[in-house]
CSV table of C-alpha atoms and ligand atoms in Angstrom, one decimal:
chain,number,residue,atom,x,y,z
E,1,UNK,CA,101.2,106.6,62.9
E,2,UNK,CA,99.1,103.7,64.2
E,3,UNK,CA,98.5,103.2,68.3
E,4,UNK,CA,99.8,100.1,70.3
E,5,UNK,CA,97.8,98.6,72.3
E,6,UNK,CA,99.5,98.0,76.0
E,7,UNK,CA,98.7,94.6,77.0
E,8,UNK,CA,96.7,95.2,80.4
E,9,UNK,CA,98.1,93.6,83.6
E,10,UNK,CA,98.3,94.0,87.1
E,11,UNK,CA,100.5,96.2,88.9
E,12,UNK,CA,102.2,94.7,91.8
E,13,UNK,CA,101.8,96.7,95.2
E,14,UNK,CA,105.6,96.2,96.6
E,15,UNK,CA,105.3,99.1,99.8
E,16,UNK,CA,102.7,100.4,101.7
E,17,UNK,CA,103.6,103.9,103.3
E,18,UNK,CA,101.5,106.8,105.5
E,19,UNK,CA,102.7,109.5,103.0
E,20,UNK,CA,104.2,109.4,99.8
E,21,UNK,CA,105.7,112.2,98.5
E,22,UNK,CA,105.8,112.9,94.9
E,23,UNK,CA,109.1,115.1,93.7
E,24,UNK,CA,112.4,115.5,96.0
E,25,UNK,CA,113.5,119.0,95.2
E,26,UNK,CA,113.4,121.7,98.5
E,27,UNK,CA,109.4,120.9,98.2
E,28,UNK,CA,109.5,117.4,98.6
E,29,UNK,CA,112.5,117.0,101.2
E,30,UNK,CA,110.2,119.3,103.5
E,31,UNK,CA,107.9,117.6,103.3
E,32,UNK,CA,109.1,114.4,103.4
E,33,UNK,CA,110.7,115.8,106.7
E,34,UNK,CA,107.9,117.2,107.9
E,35,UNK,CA,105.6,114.0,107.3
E,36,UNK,CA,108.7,111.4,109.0
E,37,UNK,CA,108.6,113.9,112.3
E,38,UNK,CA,105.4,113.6,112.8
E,39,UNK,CA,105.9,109.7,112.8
E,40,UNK,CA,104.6,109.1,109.6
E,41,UNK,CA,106.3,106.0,107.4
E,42,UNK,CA,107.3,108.3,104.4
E,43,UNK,CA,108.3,107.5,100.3
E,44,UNK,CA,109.5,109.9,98.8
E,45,UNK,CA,109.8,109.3,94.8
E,46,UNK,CA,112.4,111.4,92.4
E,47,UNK,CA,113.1,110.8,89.0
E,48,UNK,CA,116.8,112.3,89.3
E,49,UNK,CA,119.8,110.6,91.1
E,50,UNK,CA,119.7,113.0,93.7
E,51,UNK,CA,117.3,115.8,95.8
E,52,UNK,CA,117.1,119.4,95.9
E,53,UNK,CA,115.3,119.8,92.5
E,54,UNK,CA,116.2,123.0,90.5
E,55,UNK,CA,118.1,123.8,93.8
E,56,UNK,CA,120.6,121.3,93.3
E,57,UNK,CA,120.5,119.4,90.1
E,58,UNK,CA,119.4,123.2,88.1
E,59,UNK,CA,122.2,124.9,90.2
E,60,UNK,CA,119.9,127.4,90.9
E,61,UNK,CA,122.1,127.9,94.3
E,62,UNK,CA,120.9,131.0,95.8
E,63,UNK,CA,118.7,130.4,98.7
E,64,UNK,CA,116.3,133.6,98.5
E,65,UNK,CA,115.5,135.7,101.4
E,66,UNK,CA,113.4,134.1,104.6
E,67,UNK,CA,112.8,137.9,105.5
E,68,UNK,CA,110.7,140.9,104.5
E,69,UNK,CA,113.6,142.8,104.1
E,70,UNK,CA,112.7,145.3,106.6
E,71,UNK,CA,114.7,143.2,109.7
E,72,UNK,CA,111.6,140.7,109.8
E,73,UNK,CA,112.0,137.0,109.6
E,74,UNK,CA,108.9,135.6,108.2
E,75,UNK,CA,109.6,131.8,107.2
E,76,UNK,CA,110.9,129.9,110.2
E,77,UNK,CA,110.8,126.1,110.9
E,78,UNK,CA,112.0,123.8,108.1
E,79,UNK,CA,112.5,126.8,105.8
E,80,UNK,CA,115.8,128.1,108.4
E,81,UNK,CA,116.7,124.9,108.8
E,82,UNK,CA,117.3,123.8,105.6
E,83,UNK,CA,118.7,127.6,104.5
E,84,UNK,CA,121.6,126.4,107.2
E,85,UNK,CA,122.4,123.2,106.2
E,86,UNK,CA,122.8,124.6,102.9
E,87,UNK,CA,125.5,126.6,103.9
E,88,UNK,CA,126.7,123.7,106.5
E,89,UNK,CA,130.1,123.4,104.8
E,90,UNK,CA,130.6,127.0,104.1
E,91,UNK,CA,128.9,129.5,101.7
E,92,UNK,CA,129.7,130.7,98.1
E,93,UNK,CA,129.9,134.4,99.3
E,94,UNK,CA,129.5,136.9,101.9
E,95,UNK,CA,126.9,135.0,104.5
E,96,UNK,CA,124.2,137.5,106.8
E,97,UNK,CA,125.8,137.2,109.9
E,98,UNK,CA,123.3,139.5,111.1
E,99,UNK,CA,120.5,136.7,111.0
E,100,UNK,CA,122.8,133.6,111.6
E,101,UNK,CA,124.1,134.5,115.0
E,102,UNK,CA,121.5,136.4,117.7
E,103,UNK,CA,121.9,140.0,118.8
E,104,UNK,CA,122.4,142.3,116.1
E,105,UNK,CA,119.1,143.3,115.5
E,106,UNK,CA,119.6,146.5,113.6
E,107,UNK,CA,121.6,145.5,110.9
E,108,UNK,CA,118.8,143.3,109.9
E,109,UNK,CA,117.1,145.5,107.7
E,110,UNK,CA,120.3,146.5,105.6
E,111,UNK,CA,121.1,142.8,104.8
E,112,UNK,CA,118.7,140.2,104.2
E,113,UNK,CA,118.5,137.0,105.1
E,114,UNK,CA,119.8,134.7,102.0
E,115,UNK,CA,123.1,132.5,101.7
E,116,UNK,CA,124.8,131.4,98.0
E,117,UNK,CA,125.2,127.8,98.6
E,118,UNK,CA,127.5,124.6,96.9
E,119,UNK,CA,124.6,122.5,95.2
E,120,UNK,CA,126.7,119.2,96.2
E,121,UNK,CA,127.2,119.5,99.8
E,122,UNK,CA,123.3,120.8,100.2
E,123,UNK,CA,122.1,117.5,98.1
E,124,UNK,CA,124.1,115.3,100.4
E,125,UNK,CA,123.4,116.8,103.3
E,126,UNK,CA,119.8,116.9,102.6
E,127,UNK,CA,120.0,112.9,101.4
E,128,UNK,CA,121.4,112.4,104.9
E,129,UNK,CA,118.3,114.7,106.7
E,130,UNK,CA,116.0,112.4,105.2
E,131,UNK,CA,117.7,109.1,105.5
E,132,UNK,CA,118.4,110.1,109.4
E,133,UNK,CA,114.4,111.1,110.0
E,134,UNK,CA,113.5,107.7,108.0
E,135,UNK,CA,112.3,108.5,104.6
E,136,UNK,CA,112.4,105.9,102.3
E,137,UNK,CA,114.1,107.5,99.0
E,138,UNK,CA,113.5,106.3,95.5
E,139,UNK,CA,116.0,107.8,93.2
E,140,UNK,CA,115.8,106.8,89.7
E,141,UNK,CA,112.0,106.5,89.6
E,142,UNK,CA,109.3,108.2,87.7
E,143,UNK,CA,105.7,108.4,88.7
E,144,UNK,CA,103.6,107.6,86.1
E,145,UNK,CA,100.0,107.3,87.4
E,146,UNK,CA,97.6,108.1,90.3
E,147,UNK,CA,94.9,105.1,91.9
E,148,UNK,CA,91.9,106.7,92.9
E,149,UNK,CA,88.9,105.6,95.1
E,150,UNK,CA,86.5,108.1,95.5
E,151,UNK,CA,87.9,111.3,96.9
E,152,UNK,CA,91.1,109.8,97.7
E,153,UNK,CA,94.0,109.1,96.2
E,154,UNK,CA,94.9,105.4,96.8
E,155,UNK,CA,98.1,104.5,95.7
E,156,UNK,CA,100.8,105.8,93.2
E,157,UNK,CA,102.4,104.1,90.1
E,158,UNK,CA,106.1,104.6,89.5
E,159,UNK,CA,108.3,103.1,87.2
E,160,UNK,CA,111.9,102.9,87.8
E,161,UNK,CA,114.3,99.3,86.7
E,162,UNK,CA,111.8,97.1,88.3
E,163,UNK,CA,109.4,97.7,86.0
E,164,UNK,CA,105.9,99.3,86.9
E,165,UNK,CA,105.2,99.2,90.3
E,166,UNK,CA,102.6,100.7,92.7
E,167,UNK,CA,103.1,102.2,96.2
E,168,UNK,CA,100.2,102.0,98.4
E,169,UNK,CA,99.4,105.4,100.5
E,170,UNK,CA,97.5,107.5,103.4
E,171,UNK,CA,98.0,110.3,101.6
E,172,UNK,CA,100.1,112.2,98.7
E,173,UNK,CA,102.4,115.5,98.3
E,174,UNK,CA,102.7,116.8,95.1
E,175,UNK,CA,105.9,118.1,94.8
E,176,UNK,CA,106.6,117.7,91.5
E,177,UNK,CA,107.2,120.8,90.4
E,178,UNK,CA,104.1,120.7,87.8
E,179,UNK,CA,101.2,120.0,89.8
E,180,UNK,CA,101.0,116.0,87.6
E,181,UNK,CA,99.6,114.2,90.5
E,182,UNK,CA,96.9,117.0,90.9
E,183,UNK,CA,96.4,116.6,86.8
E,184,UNK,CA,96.4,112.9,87.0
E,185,UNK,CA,93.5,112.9,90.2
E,186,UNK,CA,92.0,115.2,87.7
E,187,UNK,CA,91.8,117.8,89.9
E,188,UNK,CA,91.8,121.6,88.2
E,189,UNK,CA,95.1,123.0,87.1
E,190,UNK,CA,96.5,125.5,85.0
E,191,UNK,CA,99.6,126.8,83.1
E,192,UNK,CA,101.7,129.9,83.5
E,193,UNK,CA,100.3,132.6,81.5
E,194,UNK,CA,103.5,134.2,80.0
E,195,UNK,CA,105.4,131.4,79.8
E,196,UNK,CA,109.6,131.2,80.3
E,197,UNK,CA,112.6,132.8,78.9
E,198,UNK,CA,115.1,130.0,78.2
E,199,UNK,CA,117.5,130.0,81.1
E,200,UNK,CA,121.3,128.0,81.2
E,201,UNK,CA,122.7,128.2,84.7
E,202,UNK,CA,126.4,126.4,84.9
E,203,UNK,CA,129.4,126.6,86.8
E,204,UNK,CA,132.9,128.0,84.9
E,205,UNK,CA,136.2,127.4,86.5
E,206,UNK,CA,138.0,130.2,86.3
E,207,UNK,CA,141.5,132.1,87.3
E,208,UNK,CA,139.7,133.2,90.6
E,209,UNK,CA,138.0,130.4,91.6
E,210,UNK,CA,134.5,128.7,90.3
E,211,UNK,CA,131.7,131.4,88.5
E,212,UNK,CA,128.1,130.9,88.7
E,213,UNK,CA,127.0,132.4,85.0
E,214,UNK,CA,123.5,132.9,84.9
E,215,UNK,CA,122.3,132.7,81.0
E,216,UNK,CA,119.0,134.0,81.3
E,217,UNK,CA,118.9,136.2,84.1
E,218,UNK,CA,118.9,136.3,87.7
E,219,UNK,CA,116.2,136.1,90.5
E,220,UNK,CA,118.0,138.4,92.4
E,221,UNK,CA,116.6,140.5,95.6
E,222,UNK,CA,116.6,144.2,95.6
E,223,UNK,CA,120.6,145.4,96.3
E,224,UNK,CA,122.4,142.7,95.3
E,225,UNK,CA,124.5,142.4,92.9
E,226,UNK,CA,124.2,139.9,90.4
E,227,UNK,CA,125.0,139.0,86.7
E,228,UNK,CA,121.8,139.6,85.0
E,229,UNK,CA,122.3,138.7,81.1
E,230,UNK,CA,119.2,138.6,78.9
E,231,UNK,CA,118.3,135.3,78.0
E,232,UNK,CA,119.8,133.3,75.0
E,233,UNK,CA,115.9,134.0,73.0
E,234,UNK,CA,113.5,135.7,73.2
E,235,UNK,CA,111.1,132.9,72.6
E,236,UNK,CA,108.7,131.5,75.4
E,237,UNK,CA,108.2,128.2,76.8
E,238,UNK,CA,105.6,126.7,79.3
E,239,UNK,CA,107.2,123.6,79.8
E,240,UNK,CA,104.0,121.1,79.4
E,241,UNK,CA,104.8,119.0,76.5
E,242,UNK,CA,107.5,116.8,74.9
E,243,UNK,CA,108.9,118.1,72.1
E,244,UNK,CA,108.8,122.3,73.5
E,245,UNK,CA,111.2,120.4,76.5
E,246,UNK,CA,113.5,118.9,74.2
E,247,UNK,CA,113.3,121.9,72.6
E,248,UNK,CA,114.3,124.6,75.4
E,249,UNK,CA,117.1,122.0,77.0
E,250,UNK,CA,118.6,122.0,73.8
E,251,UNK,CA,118.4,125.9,73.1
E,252,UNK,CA,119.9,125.9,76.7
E,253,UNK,CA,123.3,123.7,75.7
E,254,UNK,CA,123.7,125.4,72.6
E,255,UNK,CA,123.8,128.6,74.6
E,256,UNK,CA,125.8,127.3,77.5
E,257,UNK,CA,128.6,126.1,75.1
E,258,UNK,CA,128.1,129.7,73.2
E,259,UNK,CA,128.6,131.4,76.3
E,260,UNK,CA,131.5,129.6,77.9
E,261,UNK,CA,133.4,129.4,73.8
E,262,UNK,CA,132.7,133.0,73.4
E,263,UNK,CA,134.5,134.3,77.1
E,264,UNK,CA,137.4,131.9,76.0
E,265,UNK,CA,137.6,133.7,72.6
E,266,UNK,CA,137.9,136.9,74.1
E,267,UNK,CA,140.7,135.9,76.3
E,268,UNK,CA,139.0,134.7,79.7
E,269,UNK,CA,140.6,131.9,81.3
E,270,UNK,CA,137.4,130.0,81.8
E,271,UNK,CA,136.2,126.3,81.5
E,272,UNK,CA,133.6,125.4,82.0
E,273,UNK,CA,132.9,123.0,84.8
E,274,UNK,CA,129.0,122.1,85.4
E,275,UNK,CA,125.9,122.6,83.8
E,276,UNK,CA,122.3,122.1,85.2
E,277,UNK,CA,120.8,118.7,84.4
E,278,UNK,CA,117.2,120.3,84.8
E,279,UNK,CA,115.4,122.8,82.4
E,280,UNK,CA,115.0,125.9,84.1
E,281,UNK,CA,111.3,126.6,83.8
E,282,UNK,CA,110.7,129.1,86.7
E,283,UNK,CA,106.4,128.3,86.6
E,284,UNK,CA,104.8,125.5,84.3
E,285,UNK,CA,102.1,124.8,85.8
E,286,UNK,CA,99.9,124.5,89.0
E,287,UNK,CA,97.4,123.6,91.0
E,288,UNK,CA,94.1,125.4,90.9
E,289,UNK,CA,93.3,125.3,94.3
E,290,UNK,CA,90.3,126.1,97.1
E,291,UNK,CA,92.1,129.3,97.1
E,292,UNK,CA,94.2,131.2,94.8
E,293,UNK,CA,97.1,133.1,96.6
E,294,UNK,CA,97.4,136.9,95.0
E,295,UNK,CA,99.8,140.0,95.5
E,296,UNK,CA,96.4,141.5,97.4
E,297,UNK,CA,97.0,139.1,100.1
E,298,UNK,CA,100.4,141.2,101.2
E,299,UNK,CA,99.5,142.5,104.9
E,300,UNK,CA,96.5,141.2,105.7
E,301,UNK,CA,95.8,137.9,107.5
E,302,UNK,CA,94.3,135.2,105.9
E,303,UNK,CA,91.8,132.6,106.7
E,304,UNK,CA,93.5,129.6,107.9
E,305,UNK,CA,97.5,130.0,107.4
E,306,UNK,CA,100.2,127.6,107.1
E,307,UNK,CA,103.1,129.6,107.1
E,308,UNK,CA,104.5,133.2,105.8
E,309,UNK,CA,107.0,134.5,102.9
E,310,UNK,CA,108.4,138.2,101.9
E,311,UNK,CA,108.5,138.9,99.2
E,312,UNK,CA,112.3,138.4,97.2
E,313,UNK,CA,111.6,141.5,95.0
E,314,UNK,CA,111.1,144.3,96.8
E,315,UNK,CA,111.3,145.2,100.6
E,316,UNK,CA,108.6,145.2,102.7
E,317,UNK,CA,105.4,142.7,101.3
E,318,UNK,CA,104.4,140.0,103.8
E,319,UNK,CA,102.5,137.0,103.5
E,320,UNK,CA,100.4,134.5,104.8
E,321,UNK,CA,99.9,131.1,103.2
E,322,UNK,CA,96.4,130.0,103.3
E,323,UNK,CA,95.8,126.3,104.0
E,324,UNK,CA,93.7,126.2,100.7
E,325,UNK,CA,96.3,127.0,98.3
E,326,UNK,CA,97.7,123.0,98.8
E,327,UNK,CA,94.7,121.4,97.8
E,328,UNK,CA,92.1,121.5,95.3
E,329,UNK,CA,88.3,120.6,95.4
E,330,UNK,CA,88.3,116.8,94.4
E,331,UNK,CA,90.8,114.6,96.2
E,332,UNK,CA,91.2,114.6,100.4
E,333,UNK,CA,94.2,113.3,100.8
E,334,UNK,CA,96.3,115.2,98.2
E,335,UNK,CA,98.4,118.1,98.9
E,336,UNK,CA,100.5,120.5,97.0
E,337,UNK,CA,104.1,121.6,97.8
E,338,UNK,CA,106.4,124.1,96.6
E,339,UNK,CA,106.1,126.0,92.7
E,340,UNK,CA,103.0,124.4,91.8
E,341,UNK,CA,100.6,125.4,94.9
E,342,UNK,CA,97.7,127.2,93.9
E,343,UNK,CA,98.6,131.3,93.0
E,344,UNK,CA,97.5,133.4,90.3
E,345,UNK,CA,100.8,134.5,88.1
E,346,UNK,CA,101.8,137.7,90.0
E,347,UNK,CA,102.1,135.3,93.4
E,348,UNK,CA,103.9,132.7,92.1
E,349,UNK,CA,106.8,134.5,91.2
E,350,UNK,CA,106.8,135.1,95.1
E,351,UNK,CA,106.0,131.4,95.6
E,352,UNK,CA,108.1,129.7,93.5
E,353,UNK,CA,111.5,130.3,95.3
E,354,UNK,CA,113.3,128.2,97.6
E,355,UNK,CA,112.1,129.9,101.1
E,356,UNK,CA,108.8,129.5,100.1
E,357,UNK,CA,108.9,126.1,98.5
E,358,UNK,CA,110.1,124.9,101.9
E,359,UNK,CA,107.5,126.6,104.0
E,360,UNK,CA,104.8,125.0,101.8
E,361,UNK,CA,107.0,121.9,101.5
E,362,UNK,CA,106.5,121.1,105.4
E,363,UNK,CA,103.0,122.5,105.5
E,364,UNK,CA,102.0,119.7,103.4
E,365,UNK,CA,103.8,117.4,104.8
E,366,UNK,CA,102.6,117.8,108.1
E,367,UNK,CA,99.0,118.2,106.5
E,368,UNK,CA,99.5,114.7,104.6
E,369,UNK,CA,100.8,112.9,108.1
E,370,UNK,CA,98.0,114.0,109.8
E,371,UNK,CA,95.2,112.8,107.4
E,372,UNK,CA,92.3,111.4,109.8
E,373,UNK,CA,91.0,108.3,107.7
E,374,UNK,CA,87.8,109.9,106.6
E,375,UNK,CA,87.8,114.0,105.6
E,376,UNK,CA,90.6,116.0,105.1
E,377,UNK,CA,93.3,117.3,108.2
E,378,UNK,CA,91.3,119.6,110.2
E,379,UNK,CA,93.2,123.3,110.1
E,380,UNK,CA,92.7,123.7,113.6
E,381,UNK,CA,95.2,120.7,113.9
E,382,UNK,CA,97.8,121.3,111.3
E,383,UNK,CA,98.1,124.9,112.7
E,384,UNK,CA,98.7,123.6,115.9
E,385,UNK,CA,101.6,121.0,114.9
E,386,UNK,CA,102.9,123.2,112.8
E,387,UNK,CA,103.1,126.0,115.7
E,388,UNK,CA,104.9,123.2,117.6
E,389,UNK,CA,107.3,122.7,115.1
E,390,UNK,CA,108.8,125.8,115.4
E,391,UNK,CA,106.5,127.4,112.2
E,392,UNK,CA,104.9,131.2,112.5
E,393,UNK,CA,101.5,131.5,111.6
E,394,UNK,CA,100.6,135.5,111.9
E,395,UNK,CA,101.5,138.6,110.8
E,396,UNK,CA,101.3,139.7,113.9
E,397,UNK,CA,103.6,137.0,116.0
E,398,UNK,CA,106.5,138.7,114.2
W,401,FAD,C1,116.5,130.0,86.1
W,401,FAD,C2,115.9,130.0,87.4
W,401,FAD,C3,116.4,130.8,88.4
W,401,FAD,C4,116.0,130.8,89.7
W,401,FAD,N1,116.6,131.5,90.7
W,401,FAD,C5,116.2,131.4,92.0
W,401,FAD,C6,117.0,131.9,93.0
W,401,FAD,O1,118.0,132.6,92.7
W,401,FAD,N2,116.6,131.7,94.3
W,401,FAD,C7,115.5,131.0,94.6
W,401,FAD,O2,115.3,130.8,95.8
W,401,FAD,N3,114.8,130.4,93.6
W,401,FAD,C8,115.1,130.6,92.3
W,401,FAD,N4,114.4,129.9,91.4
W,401,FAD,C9,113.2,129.2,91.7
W,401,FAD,C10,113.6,127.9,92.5
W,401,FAD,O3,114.8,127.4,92.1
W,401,FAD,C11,112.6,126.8,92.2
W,401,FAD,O4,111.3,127.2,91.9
W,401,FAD,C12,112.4,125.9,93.4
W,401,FAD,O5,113.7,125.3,93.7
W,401,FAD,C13,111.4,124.8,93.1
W,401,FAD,O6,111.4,123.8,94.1
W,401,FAD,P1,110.3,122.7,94.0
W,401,FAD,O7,110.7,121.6,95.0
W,401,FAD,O8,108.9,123.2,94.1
W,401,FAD,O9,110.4,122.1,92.5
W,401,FAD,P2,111.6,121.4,91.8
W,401,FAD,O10,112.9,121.9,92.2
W,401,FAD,O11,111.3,121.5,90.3
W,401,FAD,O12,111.5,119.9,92.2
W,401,FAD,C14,110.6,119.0,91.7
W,401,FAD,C15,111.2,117.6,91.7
W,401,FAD,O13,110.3,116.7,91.2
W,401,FAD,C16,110.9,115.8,90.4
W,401,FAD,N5,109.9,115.2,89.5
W,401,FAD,C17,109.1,115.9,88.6
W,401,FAD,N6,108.3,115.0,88.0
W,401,FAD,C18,108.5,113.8,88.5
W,401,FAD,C19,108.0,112.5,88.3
W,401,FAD,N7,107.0,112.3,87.3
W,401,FAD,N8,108.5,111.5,89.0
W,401,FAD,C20,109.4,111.7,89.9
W,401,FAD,N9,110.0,112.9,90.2
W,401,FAD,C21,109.5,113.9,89.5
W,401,FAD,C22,111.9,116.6,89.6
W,401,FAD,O14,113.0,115.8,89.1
W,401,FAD,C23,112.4,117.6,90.7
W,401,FAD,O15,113.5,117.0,91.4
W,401,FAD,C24,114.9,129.9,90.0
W,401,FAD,C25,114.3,129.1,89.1
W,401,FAD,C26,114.8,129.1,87.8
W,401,FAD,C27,114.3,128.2,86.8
């Protein structure tokens, strides 16, 4: 195989924006939120036709617990609001009345605080969120590249039908899912140690209704009950290169079609109706941050938090989310969002989920709005903003 040589050219600058955000799953549309609140003139870039990410487009529809599990709401702000907008139009399932409507403070340790949502209604209505607050959304468009100046990131490269073009920024979320606008600033990243089991999430019509199978089991918090099948093979993927993806999406059909054929054969009346148009990599990779969140963090407070999760598992771990886990040690004006902040591998299985992808979603959003022109946003004034905004800091404010 020989190289070709890419005639170089300029790429035209078509918009200018305050914050661009890089990825539109529940990441990115906090933070696009976030940033457009705070007055900021907002792009948000996706390469799909439509937001919410694995949420949405990878039907993973179950919006994980904003609790500890022991009657304690830990993620507030954007991370409620979008956990009820998801369920706007009605839930798939029983919903925790307990934490939707005040007053019933007891039963909130038996149930936590997690809906089942319908991936179209909650991709809409978050389309709507954004267009409403003023985010400017590019569907269909890939970002390819990263301008740098120094310690700042200066404008991104997308390409989408018209061609390679460049939007000029303040600053940049990473919300991609993969940390690439951290790997193309060549800031420090790494990759998932274990790796994935190959997942296949789709929707069966059936005699009672639509079923959620989950090839490849569940993520499912402690008492509830779920399907949890093993996954179609045993083999591991991390996500990071061309070929393994083709690879792992096409494992995942194969056993999608398997599944669905084989329920038929056995006499089920099943069809099935939708499958997920994303691979379902739980951790790829991520950021390598000014600080690496860890499972030793659970209780204690941290130096300069953001925003808190439970933990989905198990009952009773708390966190805060320090401030240094969205950015690494190069670039000012870049910020990380959602399953690729920085966390060693035991805390980003807590991370990656959709609470917590939201509460890091508007903490760098707010973060990126706020960029002063020289020097990164000063915690003392995110954590203020953020505190206006409805967001709990402190273990010990709930
Ligand atoms: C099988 C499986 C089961 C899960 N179960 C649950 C569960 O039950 N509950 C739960 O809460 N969480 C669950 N999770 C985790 C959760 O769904 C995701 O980690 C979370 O939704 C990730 O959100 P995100 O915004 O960080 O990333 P993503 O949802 O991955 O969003 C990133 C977005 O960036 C876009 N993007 C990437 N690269 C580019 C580019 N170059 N240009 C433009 N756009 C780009 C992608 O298209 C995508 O829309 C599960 C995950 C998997 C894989």
């Amino acid at each position: 195989m020989s190289d070709y040589i890419e005639t170089p050219g300029s790429i035209p600058v078509v918009e200018d924006c305050d914050v661009f955000v890089g990825g539109g799953g529940i990441a990115g549309v906090a933070a696009a939120l976030a940033a457009a609140r705070q007055g900021a003139r907002v792009v948000l870039s996706e390469k799909q036709c439509v937001l919410g990410g694995l949420a949405t487009s990878g039907l993973v529809v179950i919006y994980l617990p904003l609790c500890d599990g022991r009657g304690r709401q830990m993620s507030y702000g954007i991370a409620e609001e979008l956990l009820r907008l998801s369920i706007l139009h009605g839930a798939q399932g029983p919903v925790p009345e307990a934490w939707l409507e005040k007053g019933r403070e007891g039963e909130r340790s038996a149930r936590r605080f997690e809906v089942q949502f319908n991936p179209v209604c909650f991709a809409i209505e978050m389309e709507q969120l954004l267009l409403d607050a003023g985010v400017r959304i590019w569907y269909d468009t890939r970002i390819c590249d990263v301008a740098v100046e120094g310690s700042r990131i200066r404008a991104l490269i997308v390409e989408n039908q018209d061609g390679r073009v460049a939007v000029r920024t303040k600053a940049a979320v990473d919300a991609t899912g993969n940390a690439l606008l951290f790997r193309k600033a060549g800031e420090s990243t790494r990759r998932h140690g274990r790796g994935n089991t190959v997942a296949g999430w789709y929707y069966a019509s059936t005699q009672d209704g639509l079923a959620l199978r989950m090839l490849g089991f569940a993520d499912a918090s402690e008492g509830t009950e779920r399907d949890t099948q093993q996954g179609p093979q045993g083999r591991r993927f991390w996500g990071d290169n061309a070929q393994e993806i083709n690879e792992y999406l096409m494992l995942s059909h194969r056993a999608t079609l398997e599944d669905a054929l084989g329920r038929m054969e056995a006499g089920q009346i099943l069809e099935p109706a939708a499958m997920t148009h994303m691979p379902q990599y739980r951790m790829t990779r991520c950021l390598y941050g000014e600080t690496l969140m860890t499972e030793e963090n659970d209780g204690k407070p941290v130096c300069g938090s953001v925003g808190m999760v439970g933990d989905w598992r198990k009952r009773g771990p708390r966190f805060e989310v320090p401030y240094g886990a969205l950015y690494g040690s190069a670039m000012e004006n870049l910020f990380a969002a959602g399953r690729c902040i920085s966390a060693d591998d035991g805390m980003w299985d807590v991370m990656r989920v959709i609470p917590a992808c939201a509460v890091t979603g508007q903490a760098a959003g707010t973060a990126a709005a706020l960029t002063p022109q020289k020097g990164r946003t000063d915690l003392a004034t995110l954590q203020e903003t953020l505190r206006r905004d409805g967001v709990k800091l402190k273990l010990e404010e709930v």
